[in-house]
């Protein structure tokens, strides 16, 4: 127990110190984790043996990341990208494998070894690339999307690769292994399909995937609603974790990639009302595990092997990245990825990936490649991952600025395009706002923490999500960072104020419109930083007051003028009343001074209206006031 | 006096998102330092015109331009509302109403009909200057000098005919000329539109 705590402390400590430092230096978090790993591993020697074990555990971060990626990707979008997925991704893997395998054969490897090396190196690092995309906001760019298609195909391709590698086994290695009594068995402890014939395995896989999709569609909602209605946030988190871990386990049992399984589950749930809540809950786990994974990559670099043979390993790494970049560059032309996006695409995928480690280990276990070669390969993989953040920095500092001007000019036409609006609280108030916005083609993200309400709205085709909008992490997954405006229409007054305060503090650019319950709440919301506040009853009461006047015989146009005058009189006093309330800091009730001010405002209002009745000029009637009857004499008429 | 004449443009267009001619003109006018260009429908979407503010604007400028698409031979309704409310007795006219005296007034407008339609023999029967006589008389009544309207005829096809960029160049040249008092002392009595004069006198600027 003590040693676990010490270990955990060392890892956390390294991350806490190095990552912010790396970010401050502009290196990005991934490089920070990698350096932290190097420091505590090979350099200081505080951690050692266990990194491999921890790495397997930390790979779960990749699984969670793919779940989150799936959540962002509705089935339609996945279908829309099928050409890129198969074409771009498939060609990338095939071309890279072929070129690298040829080079490996020229360097003297046997064809089976060369092919394995080619496949291993053709994969890129989903973990590093997606994490960096998110961090730098590149995920939605053309280059980012193209890179994502390739990564996704690679993740899927790992499964057949795992099946094919054993076929390449070398007889002499097998003999050697039998002598050594191989203990490096990597795969796989538990399996449901290990002893089944191929057709039965395929059947099991198909049925399971089908069942998973069906369950995602029909079972997840009642389950999450059941949990959500308990109102216990941590239970919802537990449910989210249970879902991800359960699917990963199921996939492992039937011999599929857990990452692929959770990705599918994510896609199935992308339309669900619980999407943002799930994202917000899984996000921190994913972040920590991925960080841990990067640390273990850093810590796992074997400086002994590197020092012994560094010119060839560094040379191989650079050559590998150059080859991959060239192939990506050529492919990007064929798939119409242009300008800065082309660079992003080529630079971002030039490394080998975390699946490389898995495949290296697996290949050794299957007697496809010898151990000394495997060590070198692992080093090349690690080193190329290490260099990737540097390539991103090159992209950001050197390449992007060059294209910036051109990009700016092409985007100039799209200024009119509206961004999204987040509506917190979809009760009677929020619904009207949402309907008006939707009817005008504005994209809205609707949040409410009452699962029943969300359900009810979904049944009439209002797209809304379950989640507590006063949680910042949830707002972030809902896209507050890119939102243009936030509408706060939640019933809990204190929470509304808190929400306004937090959002204004973290995202001052988001315009906040808030609904106030009464005058005091209105002041509180204003004070908290809301840009525009409306009392929930004010306008409808004013409208009905006007209707009464009209019913009493006032001319309808006159009624409009009177209402306008009433509002502007209120408006004229707003600042003074607000400052009075603010100065007194009285939260329990209004002070006498405030009340006096209020009465003064009211009496002036009455005064203004009475002048009017006495047939003198007033503000309300100032327009359309005829000149005095004697004015014609002035004109000489 | 070396400083420029200050120009106030009141732009009235109830559907600027459909505008092909007037919105680019409005944008061009906004970039000139001596020009204040006001989008009236943006400022008063509910027709609640702030009379004090509008009167103050008038006091601060030397030239007033109504900028609008011609609707039924007149201005869009908000500009009429503006006249009804802002040009008050005691401000714009009457014994003490001298606030606008000595200033200049002009209309800048787009009309969909071709120029020949605005003629005694054309289907509109009157010239554009004749049709805008209520505004001419308004200017005269409050003591302003009336300049003939700057008009783009056939405005619906101006973009297709590639006439727009020249019109906008003329428009900025005109605004600069007005700023420099380039029209000073000119007799406008028989001039129907100011366009020909702009072409003639400001060609070097365009």
mmCIF file with all atom_site columns, C-alpha atoms in Angstrom, chain A residues 44-231:
data_model
loop_
_atom_site.group_PDB
_atom_site.id
_atom_site.type_symbol
_atom_site.label_atom_id
_atom_site.label_alt_id
_atom_site.label_comp_id
_atom_site.label_asym_id
_atom_site.label_entity_id
_atom_site.label_seq_id
_atom_site.pdbx_PDB_ins_code
_atom_site.Cartn_x
_atom_site.Cartn_y
_atom_site.Cartn_z
_atom_site.occupancy
_atom_site.B_iso_or_equiv
_atom_site.pdbx_formal_charge
_atom_site.auth_seq_id
_atom_site.auth_comp_id
_atom_site.auth_asym_id
_atom_site.auth_atom_id
_atom_site.pdbx_PDB_model_num
ATOM 1   C CA . UNK A 1 44  ? 16.094  9.966   -11.876 1.00 0.00 ? 44  UNK A CA 1
ATOM 2   C CA . UNK A 1 45  ? 15.302  6.291   -11.688 1.00 0.00 ? 45  UNK A CA 1
ATOM 3   C CA . UNK A 1 46  ? 12.419  6.800   -9.258  1.00 0.00 ? 46  UNK A CA 1
ATOM 4   C CA . UNK A 1 47  ? 10.169  4.527   -11.263 1.00 0.00 ? 47  UNK A CA 1
ATOM 5   C CA . UNK A 1 48  ? 11.173  1.579   -13.349 1.00 0.00 ? 48  UNK A CA 1
ATOM 6   C CA . UNK A 1 49  ? 9.857   -1.935  -13.687 1.00 0.00 ? 49  UNK A CA 1
ATOM 7   C CA . UNK A 1 50  ? 6.208   -1.219  -13.137 1.00 0.00 ? 50  UNK A CA 1
ATOM 8   C CA . UNK A 1 51  ? 5.873   1.311   -15.988 1.00 0.00 ? 51  UNK A CA 1
ATOM 9   C CA . UNK A 1 52  ? 4.953   -1.435  -18.455 1.00 0.00 ? 52  UNK A CA 1
ATOM 10  C CA . UNK A 1 53  ? 2.111   -2.600  -16.211 1.00 0.00 ? 53  UNK A CA 1
ATOM 11  C CA . UNK A 1 54  ? 0.942   0.925   -15.653 1.00 0.00 ? 54  UNK A CA 1
ATOM 12  C CA . UNK A 1 55  ? 1.092   1.568   -19.364 1.00 0.00 ? 55  UNK A CA 1
ATOM 13  C CA . UNK A 1 56  ? -1.413  -1.207  -20.058 1.00 0.00 ? 56  UNK A CA 1
ATOM 14  C CA . UNK A 1 57  ? -3.660  0.334   -17.465 1.00 0.00 ? 57  UNK A CA 1
ATOM 15  C CA . UNK A 1 58  ? -3.139  3.826   -18.821 1.00 0.00 ? 58  UNK A CA 1
ATOM 16  C CA . UNK A 1 59  ? -3.972  2.701   -22.349 1.00 0.00 ? 59  UNK A CA 1
ATOM 17  C CA . UNK A 1 60  ? -7.501  2.755   -21.065 1.00 0.00 ? 60  UNK A CA 1
ATOM 18  C CA . UNK A 1 61  ? -7.257  6.518   -21.473 1.00 0.00 ? 61  UNK A CA 1
ATOM 19  C CA . UNK A 1 62  ? -7.199  5.929   -25.224 1.00 0.00 ? 62  UNK A CA 1
ATOM 20  C CA . UNK A 1 63  ? -10.342 3.834   -24.915 1.00 0.00 ? 63  UNK A CA 1
ATOM 21  C CA . UNK A 1 64  ? -12.082 6.636   -23.055 1.00 0.00 ? 64  UNK A CA 1
ATOM 22  C CA . UNK A 1 65  ? -10.873 9.158   -25.547 1.00 0.00 ? 65  UNK A CA 1
ATOM 23  C CA . UNK A 1 66  ? -12.402 7.204   -28.402 1.00 0.00 ? 66  UNK A CA 1
ATOM 24  C CA . UNK A 1 67  ? -15.652 7.020   -26.472 1.00 0.00 ? 67  UNK A CA 1
ATOM 25  C CA . UNK A 1 68  ? -15.627 10.810  -26.219 1.00 0.00 ? 68  UNK A CA 1
ATOM 26  C CA . UNK A 1 69  ? -14.723 11.125  -29.883 1.00 0.00 ? 69  UNK A CA 1
ATOM 27  C CA . UNK A 1 70  ? -17.664 8.881   -30.695 1.00 0.00 ? 70  UNK A CA 1
ATOM 28  C CA . UNK A 1 71  ? -19.990 11.037  -28.609 1.00 0.00 ? 71  UNK A CA 1
ATOM 29  C CA . UNK A 1 72  ? -19.045 14.036  -30.751 1.00 0.00 ? 72  UNK A CA 1
ATOM 30  C CA . UNK A 1 73  ? -19.769 12.130  -33.904 1.00 0.00 ? 73  UNK A CA 1
ATOM 31  C CA . UNK A 1 74  ? -23.327 11.453  -34.866 1.00 0.00 ? 74  UNK A CA 1
ATOM 32  C CA . UNK A 1 75  ? -23.940 8.357   -37.020 1.00 0.00 ? 75  UNK A CA 1
ATOM 33  C CA . UNK A 1 76  ? -24.732 10.577  -39.989 1.00 0.00 ? 76  UNK A CA 1
ATOM 34  C CA . UNK A 1 77  ? -21.375 12.294  -39.771 1.00 0.00 ? 77  UNK A CA 1
ATOM 35  C CA . UNK A 1 78  ? -19.626 8.955   -39.581 1.00 0.00 ? 78  UNK A CA 1
ATOM 36  C CA . UNK A 1 79  ? -21.459 7.848   -42.696 1.00 0.00 ? 79  UNK A CA 1
ATOM 37  C CA . UNK A 1 80  ? -20.575 11.094  -44.449 1.00 0.00 ? 80  UNK A CA 1
ATOM 38  C CA . UNK A 1 81  ? -16.897 10.525  -43.853 1.00 0.00 ? 81  UNK A CA 1
ATOM 39  C CA . UNK A 1 82  ? -16.862 6.936   -45.137 1.00 0.00 ? 82  UNK A CA 1
ATOM 40  C CA . UNK A 1 83  ? -14.931 7.825   -48.305 1.00 0.00 ? 83  UNK A CA 1
ATOM 41  C CA . UNK A 1 84  ? -12.184 9.500   -46.404 1.00 0.00 ? 84  UNK A CA 1
ATOM 42  C CA . UNK A 1 85  ? -12.147 6.796   -43.790 1.00 0.00 ? 85  UNK A CA 1
ATOM 43  C CA . UNK A 1 86  ? -11.684 3.960   -46.240 1.00 0.00 ? 86  UNK A CA 1
ATOM 44  C CA . UNK A 1 87  ? -9.923  5.819   -49.037 1.00 0.00 ? 87  UNK A CA 1
ATOM 45  C CA . UNK A 1 88  ? -7.571  8.123   -47.235 1.00 0.00 ? 88  UNK A CA 1
ATOM 46  C CA . UNK A 1 89  ? -7.095  5.888   -44.208 1.00 0.00 ? 89  UNK A CA 1
ATOM 47  C CA . UNK A 1 90  ? -6.814  2.671   -46.170 1.00 0.00 ? 90  UNK A CA 1
ATOM 48  C CA . UNK A 1 91  ? -4.371  4.110   -48.696 1.00 0.00 ? 91  UNK A CA 1
ATOM 49  C CA . UNK A 1 92  ? -2.274  5.653   -45.940 1.00 0.00 ? 92  UNK A CA 1
ATOM 50  C CA . UNK A 1 93  ? -1.872  2.314   -44.187 1.00 0.00 ? 93  UNK A CA 1
ATOM 51  C CA . UNK A 1 94  ? -1.286  0.312   -47.362 1.00 0.00 ? 94  UNK A CA 1
ATOM 52  C CA . UNK A 1 95  ? 1.185   2.763   -48.900 1.00 0.00 ? 95  UNK A CA 1
ATOM 53  C CA . UNK A 1 96  ? 3.110   3.348   -45.673 1.00 0.00 ? 96  UNK A CA 1
ATOM 54  C CA . UNK A 1 97  ? 3.324   -0.362  -44.918 1.00 0.00 ? 97  UNK A CA 1
ATOM 55  C CA . UNK A 1 98  ? 4.522   -1.144  -48.439 1.00 0.00 ? 98  UNK A CA 1
ATOM 56  C CA . UNK A 1 99  ? 7.171   1.592   -48.561 1.00 0.00 ? 99  UNK A CA 1
ATOM 57  C CA . UNK A 1 100 ? 8.476   0.920   -45.051 1.00 0.00 ? 100 UNK A CA 1
ATOM 58  C CA . UNK A 1 101 ? 8.558   -2.836  -45.588 1.00 0.00 ? 101 UNK A CA 1
ATOM 59  C CA . UNK A 1 102 ? 10.563  -2.386  -48.803 1.00 0.00 ? 102 UNK A CA 1
ATOM 60  C CA . UNK A 1 103 ? 13.035  -0.159  -47.018 1.00 0.00 ? 103 UNK A CA 1
ATOM 61  C CA . UNK A 1 104 ? 13.301  -2.662  -44.178 1.00 0.00 ? 104 UNK A CA 1
ATOM 62  C CA . UNK A 1 105 ? 14.042  -5.440  -46.672 1.00 0.00 ? 105 UNK A CA 1
ATOM 63  C CA . UNK A 1 106 ? 16.722  -3.328  -48.313 1.00 0.00 ? 106 UNK A CA 1
ATOM 64  C CA . UNK A 1 107 ? 18.208  -2.846  -44.843 1.00 0.00 ? 107 UNK A CA 1
ATOM 65  C CA . UNK A 1 108 ? 18.442  -6.591  -44.557 1.00 0.00 ? 108 UNK A CA 1
ATOM 66  C CA . UNK A 1 109 ? 15.338  -7.812  -42.750 1.00 0.00 ? 109 UNK A CA 1
ATOM 67  C CA . UNK A 1 110 ? 13.461  -10.906 -43.843 1.00 0.00 ? 110 UNK A CA 1
ATOM 68  C CA . UNK A 1 111 ? 10.210  -10.244 -45.698 1.00 0.00 ? 111 UNK A CA 1
ATOM 69  C CA . UNK A 1 112 ? 8.029   -11.336 -42.798 1.00 0.00 ? 112 UNK A CA 1
ATOM 70  C CA . UNK A 1 113 ? 9.920   -9.167  -40.334 1.00 0.00 ? 113 UNK A CA 1
ATOM 71  C CA . UNK A 1 114 ? 9.924   -6.272  -42.788 1.00 0.00 ? 114 UNK A CA 1
ATOM 72  C CA . UNK A 1 115 ? 6.175   -6.530  -43.287 1.00 0.00 ? 115 UNK A CA 1
ATOM 73  C CA . UNK A 1 116 ? 5.566   -6.535  -39.537 1.00 0.00 ? 116 UNK A CA 1
ATOM 74  C CA . UNK A 1 117 ? 7.783   -3.495  -39.088 1.00 0.00 ? 117 UNK A CA 1
ATOM 75  C CA . UNK A 1 118 ? 5.939   -1.753  -41.905 1.00 0.00 ? 118 UNK A CA 1
ATOM 76  C CA . UNK A 1 119 ? 2.537   -2.380  -40.326 1.00 0.00 ? 119 UNK A CA 1
ATOM 77  C CA . UNK A 1 120 ? 3.711   -1.358  -36.862 1.00 0.00 ? 120 UNK A CA 1
ATOM 78  C CA . UNK A 1 121 ? 5.113   1.918   -38.124 1.00 0.00 ? 121 UNK A CA 1
ATOM 79  C CA . UNK A 1 122 ? 2.199   2.711   -40.404 1.00 0.00 ? 122 UNK A CA 1
ATOM 80  C CA . UNK A 1 123 ? 0.039   3.369   -37.334 1.00 0.00 ? 123 UNK A CA 1
ATOM 81  C CA . UNK A 1 124 ? -0.004  6.837   -35.791 1.00 0.00 ? 124 UNK A CA 1
ATOM 82  C CA . UNK A 1 125 ? -0.696  7.976   -32.260 1.00 0.00 ? 125 UNK A CA 1
ATOM 83  C CA . UNK A 1 126 ? -4.398  8.615   -31.704 1.00 0.00 ? 126 UNK A CA 1
ATOM 84  C CA . UNK A 1 127 ? -3.632  9.678   -28.150 1.00 0.00 ? 127 UNK A CA 1
ATOM 85  C CA . UNK A 1 128 ? -1.116  12.389  -28.949 1.00 0.00 ? 128 UNK A CA 1
ATOM 86  C CA . UNK A 1 129 ? -2.761  13.681  -32.070 1.00 0.00 ? 129 UNK A CA 1
ATOM 87  C CA . UNK A 1 130 ? -6.338  13.955  -30.807 1.00 0.00 ? 130 UNK A CA 1
ATOM 88  C CA . UNK A 1 131 ? -5.233  15.364  -27.473 1.00 0.00 ? 131 UNK A CA 1
ATOM 89  C CA . UNK A 1 132 ? -3.170  18.023  -29.234 1.00 0.00 ? 132 UNK A CA 1
ATOM 90  C CA . UNK A 1 133 ? -5.969  18.791  -31.682 1.00 0.00 ? 133 UNK A CA 1
ATOM 91  C CA . UNK A 1 134 ? -8.335  19.396  -28.796 1.00 0.00 ? 134 UNK A CA 1
ATOM 92  C CA . UNK A 1 135 ? -5.850  21.483  -26.926 1.00 0.00 ? 135 UNK A CA 1
ATOM 93  C CA . UNK A 1 136 ? -5.047  23.690  -29.889 1.00 0.00 ? 136 UNK A CA 1
ATOM 94  C CA . UNK A 1 137 ? -8.574  23.803  -31.321 1.00 0.00 ? 137 UNK A CA 1
ATOM 95  C CA . UNK A 1 138 ? -7.589  22.055  -34.559 1.00 0.00 ? 138 UNK A CA 1
ATOM 96  C CA . UNK A 1 139 ? -10.121 19.221  -34.415 1.00 0.00 ? 139 UNK A CA 1
ATOM 97  C CA . UNK A 1 140 ? -12.705 20.989  -36.594 1.00 0.00 ? 140 UNK A CA 1
ATOM 98  C CA . UNK A 1 141 ? -10.273 22.069  -39.292 1.00 0.00 ? 141 UNK A CA 1
ATOM 99  C CA . UNK A 1 142 ? -10.128 20.325  -42.649 1.00 0.00 ? 142 UNK A CA 1
ATOM 100 C CA . UNK A 1 143 ? -6.695  18.895  -41.836 1.00 0.00 ? 143 UNK A CA 1
ATOM 101 C CA . UNK A 1 144 ? -7.868  17.806  -38.399 1.00 0.00 ? 144 UNK A CA 1
ATOM 102 C CA . UNK A 1 145 ? -10.829 15.931  -39.841 1.00 0.00 ? 145 UNK A CA 1
ATOM 103 C CA . UNK A 1 146 ? -8.725  14.199  -42.462 1.00 0.00 ? 146 UNK A CA 1
ATOM 104 C CA . UNK A 1 147 ? -6.235  13.157  -39.790 1.00 0.00 ? 147 UNK A CA 1
ATOM 105 C CA . UNK A 1 148 ? -9.074  11.862  -37.658 1.00 0.00 ? 148 UNK A CA 1
ATOM 106 C CA . UNK A 1 149 ? -10.374 9.650   -40.480 1.00 0.00 ? 149 UNK A CA 1
ATOM 107 C CA . UNK A 1 150 ? -6.942  8.101   -40.833 1.00 0.00 ? 150 UNK A CA 1
ATOM 108 C CA . UNK A 1 151 ? -6.572  7.549   -37.080 1.00 0.00 ? 151 UNK A CA 1
ATOM 109 C CA . UNK A 1 152 ? -9.985  5.950   -36.870 1.00 0.00 ? 152 UNK A CA 1
ATOM 110 C CA . UNK A 1 153 ? -9.233  3.548   -39.685 1.00 0.00 ? 153 UNK A CA 1
ATOM 111 C CA . UNK A 1 154 ? -5.937  2.637   -38.049 1.00 0.00 ? 154 UNK A CA 1
ATOM 112 C CA . UNK A 1 155 ? -7.701  1.869   -34.784 1.00 0.00 ? 155 UNK A CA 1
ATOM 113 C CA . UNK A 1 156 ? -10.086 -0.390  -36.628 1.00 0.00 ? 156 UNK A CA 1
ATOM 114 C CA . UNK A 1 157 ? -7.254  -1.974  -38.618 1.00 0.00 ? 157 UNK A CA 1
ATOM 115 C CA . UNK A 1 158 ? -5.449  -3.063  -35.456 1.00 0.00 ? 158 UNK A CA 1
ATOM 116 C CA . UNK A 1 159 ? -7.925  -5.923  -35.105 1.00 0.00 ? 159 UNK A CA 1
ATOM 117 C CA . UNK A 1 160 ? -7.155  -7.726  -38.396 1.00 0.00 ? 160 UNK A CA 1
ATOM 118 C CA . UNK A 1 161 ? -3.480  -6.922  -37.903 1.00 0.00 ? 161 UNK A CA 1
ATOM 119 C CA . UNK A 1 162 ? -3.518  -8.738  -34.569 1.00 0.00 ? 162 UNK A CA 1
ATOM 120 C CA . UNK A 1 163 ? -5.099  -11.679 -36.341 1.00 0.00 ? 163 UNK A CA 1
ATOM 121 C CA . UNK A 1 164 ? -2.585  -11.739 -39.186 1.00 0.00 ? 164 UNK A CA 1
ATOM 122 C CA . UNK A 1 165 ? 0.712   -11.267 -37.360 1.00 0.00 ? 165 UNK A CA 1
ATOM 123 C CA . UNK A 1 166 ? 0.830   -14.852 -35.956 1.00 0.00 ? 166 UNK A CA 1
ATOM 124 C CA . UNK A 1 167 ? 0.787   -16.122 -39.557 1.00 0.00 ? 167 UNK A CA 1
ATOM 125 C CA . UNK A 1 168 ? 4.169   -14.493 -40.097 1.00 0.00 ? 168 UNK A CA 1
ATOM 126 C CA . UNK A 1 169 ? 5.811   -16.417 -37.250 1.00 0.00 ? 169 UNK A CA 1
ATOM 127 C CA . UNK A 1 170 ? 9.436   -17.443 -37.845 1.00 0.00 ? 170 UNK A CA 1
ATOM 128 C CA . UNK A 1 171 ? 10.168  -21.145 -37.245 1.00 0.00 ? 171 UNK A CA 1
ATOM 129 C CA . UNK A 1 172 ? 13.621  -20.583 -35.750 1.00 0.00 ? 172 UNK A CA 1
ATOM 130 C CA . UNK A 1 173 ? 12.268  -18.047 -33.275 1.00 0.00 ? 173 UNK A CA 1
ATOM 131 C CA . UNK A 1 174 ? 9.534   -20.488 -32.314 1.00 0.00 ? 174 UNK A CA 1
ATOM 132 C CA . UNK A 1 175 ? 12.100  -23.128 -31.564 1.00 0.00 ? 175 UNK A CA 1
ATOM 133 C CA . UNK A 1 176 ? 14.137  -20.688 -29.530 1.00 0.00 ? 176 UNK A CA 1
ATOM 134 C CA . UNK A 1 177 ? 11.055  -19.679 -27.641 1.00 0.00 ? 177 UNK A CA 1
ATOM 135 C CA . UNK A 1 178 ? 10.191  -23.202 -26.753 1.00 0.00 ? 178 UNK A CA 1
ATOM 136 C CA . UNK A 1 179 ? 13.622  -23.547 -25.253 1.00 0.00 ? 179 UNK A CA 1
ATOM 137 C CA . UNK A 1 180 ? 13.373  -20.325 -23.257 1.00 0.00 ? 180 UNK A CA 1
ATOM 138 C CA . UNK A 1 181 ? 9.867   -21.297 -22.213 1.00 0.00 ? 181 UNK A CA 1
ATOM 139 C CA . UNK A 1 182 ? 8.268   -18.108 -23.235 1.00 0.00 ? 182 UNK A CA 1
ATOM 140 C CA . UNK A 1 183 ? 6.792   -16.083 -20.390 1.00 0.00 ? 183 UNK A CA 1
ATOM 141 C CA . UNK A 1 184 ? 6.251   -12.851 -22.240 1.00 0.00 ? 184 UNK A CA 1
ATOM 142 C CA . UNK A 1 185 ? 2.699   -13.895 -23.076 1.00 0.00 ? 185 UNK A CA 1
ATOM 143 C CA . UNK A 1 186 ? 0.940   -10.652 -23.805 1.00 0.00 ? 186 UNK A CA 1
ATOM 144 C CA . UNK A 1 187 ? -2.419  -11.792 -25.127 1.00 0.00 ? 187 UNK A CA 1
ATOM 145 C CA . UNK A 1 188 ? -4.868  -12.721 -23.774 1.00 0.00 ? 188 UNK A CA 1
ATOM 146 C CA . UNK A 1 189 ? -6.106  -13.902 -20.456 1.00 0.00 ? 189 UNK A CA 1
ATOM 147 C CA . UNK A 1 190 ? -9.844  -14.287 -20.813 1.00 0.00 ? 190 UNK A CA 1
ATOM 148 C CA . UNK A 1 191 ? -11.626 -14.986 -24.008 1.00 0.00 ? 191 UNK A CA 1
ATOM 149 C CA . UNK A 1 192 ? -15.062 -16.167 -25.011 1.00 0.00 ? 192 UNK A CA 1
ATOM 150 C CA . UNK A 1 193 ? -14.099 -16.944 -28.552 1.00 0.00 ? 193 UNK A CA 1
ATOM 151 C CA . UNK A 1 194 ? -10.655 -18.512 -28.250 1.00 0.00 ? 194 UNK A CA 1
ATOM 152 C CA . UNK A 1 195 ? -11.848 -22.065 -28.771 1.00 0.00 ? 195 UNK A CA 1
ATOM 153 C CA . UNK A 1 196 ? -14.577 -21.411 -31.282 1.00 0.00 ? 196 UNK A CA 1
ATOM 154 C CA . UNK A 1 197 ? -14.233 -22.027 -34.993 1.00 0.00 ? 197 UNK A CA 1
ATOM 155 C CA . UNK A 1 198 ? -13.819 -18.963 -37.199 1.00 0.00 ? 198 UNK A CA 1
ATOM 156 C CA . UNK A 1 199 ? -17.425 -18.800 -38.411 1.00 0.00 ? 199 UNK A CA 1
ATOM 157 C CA . UNK A 1 200 ? -18.754 -19.005 -34.869 1.00 0.00 ? 200 UNK A CA 1
ATOM 158 C CA . UNK A 1 201 ? -16.373 -16.249 -33.767 1.00 0.00 ? 201 UNK A CA 1
ATOM 159 C CA . UNK A 1 202 ? -17.592 -14.040 -36.581 1.00 0.00 ? 202 UNK A CA 1
ATOM 160 C CA . UNK A 1 203 ? -21.171 -14.760 -35.587 1.00 0.00 ? 203 UNK A CA 1
ATOM 161 C CA . UNK A 1 204 ? -20.508 -13.947 -31.932 1.00 0.00 ? 204 UNK A CA 1
ATOM 162 C CA . UNK A 1 205 ? -18.812 -10.704 -32.956 1.00 0.00 ? 205 UNK A CA 1
ATOM 163 C CA . UNK A 1 206 ? -21.673 -9.643  -35.194 1.00 0.00 ? 206 UNK A CA 1
ATOM 164 C CA . UNK A 1 207 ? -24.321 -10.496 -32.638 1.00 0.00 ? 207 UNK A CA 1
ATOM 165 C CA . UNK A 1 208 ? -22.452 -8.698  -29.880 1.00 0.00 ? 208 UNK A CA 1
ATOM 166 C CA . UNK A 1 209 ? -21.920 -5.540  -31.896 1.00 0.00 ? 209 UNK A CA 1
ATOM 167 C CA . UNK A 1 210 ? -25.567 -5.596  -32.958 1.00 0.00 ? 210 UNK A CA 1
ATOM 168 C CA . UNK A 1 211 ? -26.666 -6.095  -29.378 1.00 0.00 ? 211 UNK A CA 1
ATOM 169 C CA . UNK A 1 212 ? -24.412 -3.267  -28.271 1.00 0.00 ? 212 UNK A CA 1
ATOM 170 C CA . UNK A 1 213 ? -25.946 -0.852  -30.754 1.00 0.00 ? 213 UNK A CA 1
ATOM 171 C CA . UNK A 1 214 ? -29.466 -1.937  -29.861 1.00 0.00 ? 214 UNK A CA 1
ATOM 172 C CA . UNK A 1 215 ? -28.769 -1.653  -26.153 1.00 0.00 ? 215 UNK A CA 1
ATOM 173 C CA . UNK A 1 216 ? -27.230 1.767   -26.689 1.00 0.00 ? 216 UNK A CA 1
ATOM 174 C CA . UNK A 1 217 ? -30.397 2.837   -28.429 1.00 0.00 ? 217 UNK A CA 1
ATOM 175 C CA . UNK A 1 218 ? -33.042 1.333   -26.220 1.00 0.00 ? 218 UNK A CA 1
ATOM 176 C CA . UNK A 1 219 ? -31.587 0.444   -22.837 1.00 0.00 ? 219 UNK A CA 1
ATOM 177 C CA . UNK A 1 220 ? -29.187 3.282   -22.069 1.00 0.00 ? 220 UNK A CA 1
ATOM 178 C CA . UNK A 1 221 ? -31.881 5.937   -21.804 1.00 0.00 ? 221 UNK A CA 1
ATOM 179 C CA . UNK A 1 222 ? -34.080 4.302   -19.199 1.00 0.00 ? 222 UNK A CA 1
ATOM 180 C CA . UNK A 1 223 ? -30.962 3.424   -17.240 1.00 0.00 ? 223 UNK A CA 1
ATOM 181 C CA . UNK A 1 224 ? -29.500 6.915   -17.303 1.00 0.00 ? 224 UNK A CA 1
ATOM 182 C CA . UNK A 1 225 ? -32.873 8.467   -16.567 1.00 0.00 ? 225 UNK A CA 1
ATOM 183 C CA . UNK A 1 226 ? -33.268 6.179   -13.597 1.00 0.00 ? 226 UNK A CA 1
ATOM 184 C CA . UNK A 1 227 ? -29.871 7.246   -12.311 1.00 0.00 ? 227 UNK A CA 1
ATOM 185 C CA . UNK A 1 228 ? -30.355 10.935  -13.150 1.00 0.00 ? 228 UNK A CA 1
ATOM 186 C CA . UNK A 1 229 ? -33.596 11.104  -11.242 1.00 0.00 ? 229 UNK A CA 1
ATOM 187 C CA . UNK A 1 230 ? -31.830 10.062  -8.085  1.00 0.00 ? 230 UNK A CA 1
ATOM 188 C CA . UNK A 1 231 ? -30.125 13.450  -8.275  1.00 0.00 ? 231 UNK A CA 1
#
